[in-house]
Coordinates of C-alpha atoms and ligand atoms in Angstrom, one line a residue:
M17 CA -13.9 41.6 48.5
K18 CA -15.6 38.2 48.2
F19 CA -13.3 35.3 47.2
D20 CA -15.2 34.8 43.9
D21 CA -14.6 38.4 43.0
L22 CA -11.0 38.3 44.0
D23 CA -10.6 35.0 42.0
K24 CA -12.0 36.7 38.9
K25 CA -9.9 39.8 39.3
M26 CA -6.6 37.9 39.8
R27 CA -7.2 35.3 37.1
V28 CA -7.0 37.9 34.4
Y29 CA -3.3 38.5 35.3
E30 CA -2.6 34.9 34.6
T31 CA -4.6 34.5 31.4
A32 CA -4.1 37.9 29.7
Q33 CA -0.9 36.7 28.1
D34 CA -2.3 33.3 27.0
I35 CA -1.4 32.6 23.4
C36 CA -3.0 29.7 21.6
I37 CA -2.0 28.0 18.4
V38 CA -4.8 28.7 15.9
P39 CA -6.5 25.7 14.3
E40 CA -5.3 24.2 11.0
M41 CA -1.6 24.6 12.1
Y42 CA 0.7 21.7 12.7
I43 CA 2.2 21.9 16.2
V44 CA 5.7 20.7 16.9
A45 CA 7.5 20.9 20.3
R46 CA 11.2 20.6 20.9
I47 CA 12.3 19.7 24.3
D48 CA 16.0 20.2 25.0
G49 CA 18.3 19.3 27.9
R50 CA 19.4 22.3 29.9
G51 CA 23.1 22.6 30.4
F52 CA 23.7 19.0 29.3
T53 CA 27.2 19.7 28.1
K54 CA 28.1 20.1 31.8
L55 CA 25.8 17.4 33.0
T56 CA 27.2 14.7 30.6
K57 CA 30.9 15.6 31.0
E58 CA 31.3 17.1 34.5
K59 CA 28.4 16.1 36.8
Y60 CA 28.1 12.6 35.4
D61 CA 30.6 10.5 33.5
F62 CA 28.8 9.6 30.3
E63 CA 30.8 8.1 27.5
A64 CA 31.7 10.7 24.8
P65 CA 30.6 11.3 22.2
F66 CA 27.8 8.8 22.4
D67 CA 26.8 6.7 25.4
P68 CA 24.2 4.0 25.0
K69 CA 22.9 4.5 28.5
F70 CA 22.3 8.2 27.8
R71 CA 20.6 7.2 24.6
D72 CA 18.3 4.8 26.5
Y73 CA 17.4 7.6 29.0
M74 CA 16.4 9.8 26.1
V75 CA 14.4 7.0 24.5
E76 CA 12.5 6.3 27.8
T77 CA 11.9 10.1 28.2
T78 CA 10.5 10.3 24.6
K79 CA 8.2 7.3 25.2
H80 CA 7.0 8.9 28.4
L81 CA 6.2 12.2 26.5
M82 CA 4.3 10.2 23.8
N83 CA 2.1 8.8 26.5
C84 CA 1.5 11.8 28.8
G85 CA -1.9 12.9 27.6
F86 CA -1.3 14.6 24.3
N87 CA -2.0 13.1 20.9
V88 CA 1.6 12.8 19.6
I89 CA 1.9 11.1 16.2
Y90 CA 5.7 11.2 15.7
G91 CA 8.6 11.5 18.2
Y92 CA 12.2 12.1 17.3
T93 CA 15.3 12.2 19.5
Q94 CA 18.9 13.0 18.9
S95 CA 21.6 14.1 21.3
D96 CA 19.8 15.8 24.3
E97 CA 16.7 16.9 22.4
I98 CA 13.3 15.5 21.6
S99 CA 10.9 16.7 18.9
L100 CA 7.2 15.8 19.1
L101 CA 4.7 16.2 16.2
F102 CA 1.0 16.5 17.4
H103 CA -2.1 15.3 15.6
Y104 CA -3.5 17.9 13.3
N105 CA -6.7 18.0 15.4
E106 CA -4.8 18.1 18.8
N107 CA -7.0 20.3 21.0
S108 CA -5.5 19.7 24.5
F109 CA -5.6 22.7 26.8
G110 CA -7.2 24.7 24.0
R111 CA -3.8 24.7 22.2
K112 CA -2.4 27.1 24.8
I113 CA 1.4 27.4 24.3
R114 CA 2.2 27.8 28.0
K115 CA 0.5 24.5 28.8
F116 CA 2.4 22.6 26.1
D117 CA 5.7 24.2 27.2
S118 CA 5.3 23.8 30.9
I119 CA 3.8 20.3 30.9
L120 CA 6.3 18.8 28.4
A121 CA 9.3 20.4 30.0
G122 CA 8.1 19.3 33.4
E123 CA 7.3 15.7 32.3
A124 CA 10.6 15.3 30.5
S125 CA 12.6 16.7 33.5
A126 CA 10.8 14.4 35.9
K127 CA 11.3 11.3 33.8
F128 CA 14.9 11.9 33.0
S129 CA 15.8 12.9 36.6
T130 CA 14.2 9.6 37.8
L131 CA 16.3 7.6 35.4
L132 CA 19.5 9.5 36.1
G133 CA 19.0 9.5 39.9
G134 CA 19.7 13.3 40.0
V135 CA 18.4 16.6 38.9
A136 CA 18.2 17.2 35.2
A137 CA 16.0 19.9 33.5
F138 CA 14.6 20.4 30.0
D139 CA 13.2 23.5 28.3
C140 CA 10.5 23.4 25.6
R141 CA 9.6 25.5 22.6
I142 CA 6.8 25.3 20.2
S143 CA 6.7 25.8 16.4
A144 CA 3.5 26.1 14.4
F145 CA 3.6 25.2 10.7
P146 CA 0.9 26.0 8.1
N147 CA 1.6 23.0 5.9
K148 CA 3.0 19.5 5.7
N149 CA 6.0 20.5 3.7
L150 CA 7.2 22.7 6.5
V151 CA 6.7 19.9 9.0
I152 CA 8.9 17.7 6.8
D153 CA 11.5 20.5 6.5
Y154 CA 11.5 20.7 10.3
F155 CA 12.3 17.0 10.7
R156 CA 14.8 17.2 7.9
W157 CA 16.5 20.1 9.7
R158 CA 16.8 18.2 13.0
N159 CA 18.0 15.1 11.1
E160 CA 20.7 16.9 9.3
D161 CA 21.7 18.7 12.5
A162 CA 22.2 15.2 14.1
H163 CA 24.4 14.1 11.2
R164 CA 26.5 17.3 11.3
N165 CA 27.0 17.2 15.0
S166 CA 27.8 13.5 15.0
L167 CA 30.6 13.9 12.5
N168 CA 32.0 16.9 14.5
A169 CA 31.7 15.1 17.8
H170 CA 33.4 11.9 16.5
C171 CA 36.3 14.0 15.1
Y172 CA 36.6 16.0 18.3
W173 CA 36.6 13.1 20.7
T174 CA 38.9 11.0 18.5
L175 CA 41.4 13.8 18.7
R176 CA 40.8 14.3 22.5
K177 CA 41.4 10.6 23.1
D178 CA 44.6 10.9 21.1
G179 CA 46.0 13.5 23.5
F180 CA 44.9 16.8 21.8
N181 CA 43.6 19.3 24.4
K182 CA 40.2 21.1 24.0
R183 CA 41.6 24.1 22.1
E184 CA 43.8 22.0 19.8
A185 CA 41.0 19.5 18.9
T186 CA 38.5 22.4 18.2
K187 CA 41.1 24.2 16.1
R188 CA 42.0 21.1 14.1
I189 CA 38.4 20.5 12.9
E190 CA 37.2 24.2 12.8
K191 CA 37.7 25.0 9.1
I192 CA 38.0 21.6 7.4
S193 CA 35.5 20.2 4.9
I194 CA 33.1 17.3 5.5
S195 CA 35.3 15.0 3.4
D196 CA 38.4 16.0 5.3
K197 CA 36.5 15.1 8.6
N198 CA 35.7 11.7 7.1
E199 CA 39.4 11.4 6.2
L200 CA 40.5 12.4 9.6
L201 CA 38.4 9.6 11.2
F202 CA 39.6 7.2 8.5
S203 CA 43.2 7.9 9.5
Y204 CA 42.2 6.6 13.0
G205 CA 40.6 3.5 11.5
I206 CA 37.0 4.8 11.9
N207 CA 34.6 4.6 8.9
F208 CA 31.9 7.2 9.7
N209 CA 29.4 5.6 7.3
G210 CA 29.8 2.3 9.3
L211 CA 28.9 3.9 12.7
P212 CA 25.5 3.0 14.2
S213 CA 22.6 4.9 12.5
W214 CA 21.2 6.2 15.8
Q215 CA 24.4 8.2 16.3
K216 CA 24.1 9.9 12.9
R217 CA 20.4 10.1 12.2
G218 CA 18.7 10.0 15.6
I219 CA 15.8 7.7 16.6
G220 CA 12.1 7.9 15.4
F221 CA 9.0 6.9 17.3
Y222 CA 5.5 6.3 15.8
W223 CA 2.4 4.2 16.2
K224 CA 1.8 0.9 14.4
E225 CA -1.5 -0.9 14.4
T226 CA -1.0 -4.5 15.6
D227 CA -3.4 -7.4 16.3
K228 CA -3.7 -8.5 19.9
E229 CA -5.4 -11.7 20.8
S230 CA -7.8 -11.5 23.7
F231 CA -10.9 -13.2 25.2
N232 CA -14.4 -12.0 25.1
P233 CA -15.3 -12.3 28.8
K234 CA -19.0 -12.9 28.1
T235 CA -18.6 -15.7 25.4
G236 CA -15.2 -16.9 26.3
E237 CA -14.3 -16.7 22.6
K238 CA -11.0 -15.6 21.2
V239 CA -11.1 -12.2 19.6
I240 CA -8.6 -10.1 17.7
A241 CA -8.4 -6.6 18.9
K242 CA -6.5 -3.8 17.0
R243 CA -4.0 -2.0 19.2
N244 CA -1.8 0.9 18.6
T245 CA 1.7 0.1 19.8
L246 CA 4.7 2.4 19.8
Y247 CA 7.4 1.5 17.3
I248 CA 10.9 2.7 17.8
N249 CA 13.0 3.0 14.7
Y250 CA 16.8 3.0 15.4
E251 CA 17.5 2.8 11.6
L252 CA 15.6 5.7 10.1
P253 CA 15.6 5.9 6.3
L254 CA 17.7 8.5 4.6
K255 CA 16.6 11.6 2.7
E256 CA 13.5 10.9 0.5
G257 CA 12.8 7.7 2.4
Y258 CA 12.7 9.8 5.6
Y259 CA 10.5 12.5 4.2
D260 CA 8.1 9.8 2.9
L261 CA 7.9 8.3 6.4
I262 CA 7.0 11.7 7.9
L263 CA 4.5 12.3 5.1
S264 CA 2.9 8.9 5.6
I265 CA 2.5 9.6 9.4
L266 CA 1.0 13.0 8.6
S267 CA -1.5 11.4 6.2
K268 CA -2.9 8.8 8.5
Ligands
GDP16 N1 29.0 12.5 26.8 C1 27.9 12.5 26.1 N2 27.4 13.7 25.9 C2 26.2 13.8 25.1 C3 25.6 12.6 24.6 N3 24.5 13.0 23.9 C4 24.5 14.4 24.0 N4 25.5 14.9 24.7 C5 25.9 16.2 24.9 O1 24.8 17.1 25.2 C6 25.1 18.4 24.7 C7 23.9 18.9 23.9 O2 24.1 20.1 23.3 P1 23.4 21.5 23.7 O3 21.9 21.2 23.9 O4 23.7 22.5 22.6 O5 24.1 21.9 25.0 P2 23.6 22.4 26.4 O6 23.1 23.8 26.1 O7 24.8 22.4 27.3 O8 22.5 21.5 26.8 C8 26.4 18.3 24.0 O9 27.4 18.8 24.7 C9 26.5 16.9 23.7 O10 27.9 16.5 23.6 C10 26.2 11.4 24.9 O11 25.7 10.3 24.5 N5 27.3 11.4 25.7
MG17 MG1 20.8 21.0 25.6

């Protein structure tokens, strides 16, 4: 068999399963650290529950993903996960899911591993939403997940640092209400509401148009050029303010 014929014959086995996201759907990817419970607590000694160095690695990884060839209009990171919202007209790789999944997981793993100086891997999954409200619900969901996990993690690690073992600390916070968790922290002198926003609400990334002064090389005159620069918001607004932010990004 000639190579061209063999190529044609074999290519089918790779592409037969290719699923694409149909047009007029909003694409969101979530990239999540694989086995990061072990990585952050056993393989590396990151501060628990929140380590600014770990946060900075996640921030750098998110920036990298927002500049790796796709048209990402909003990025969001909390804990070991990153969510990316693509432009409505994103058409990279014919919207093939396997391309999004493999490239984004690969790029995130490479970037984070370089920063860490060791092997770290991420997985990636895609959601497709038929309207803006569902996109807002998606980001609301991840935002509320961040808030819930943060309260639990602060309670758990406060107890662990006070001498409770894994089982005791887990049991102590298992069935108590949100206000009791706040009270528990308060009894240790911690005001949950006063903790840094990035620990409770995550971090948002979006583009802002800025003026950049430069020279016209032909005339030597000063010109103002419009540039899209990445803005990182460590103090994301709450509730309606947050939904409005996502909506404004979607409407650009
Ligand atoms: N020590 C530490 N752990 C973190 C930090 N941020 C996220 N993690 C951990 O990362 C893990 C993320 O959860 P999940 O994705 O469900 O776990 P995985 O399946 O083991 O990756 C949790 O165990 C978090 O405690 C941090 O700043 N410091
Ligand atoms: Mg994970």
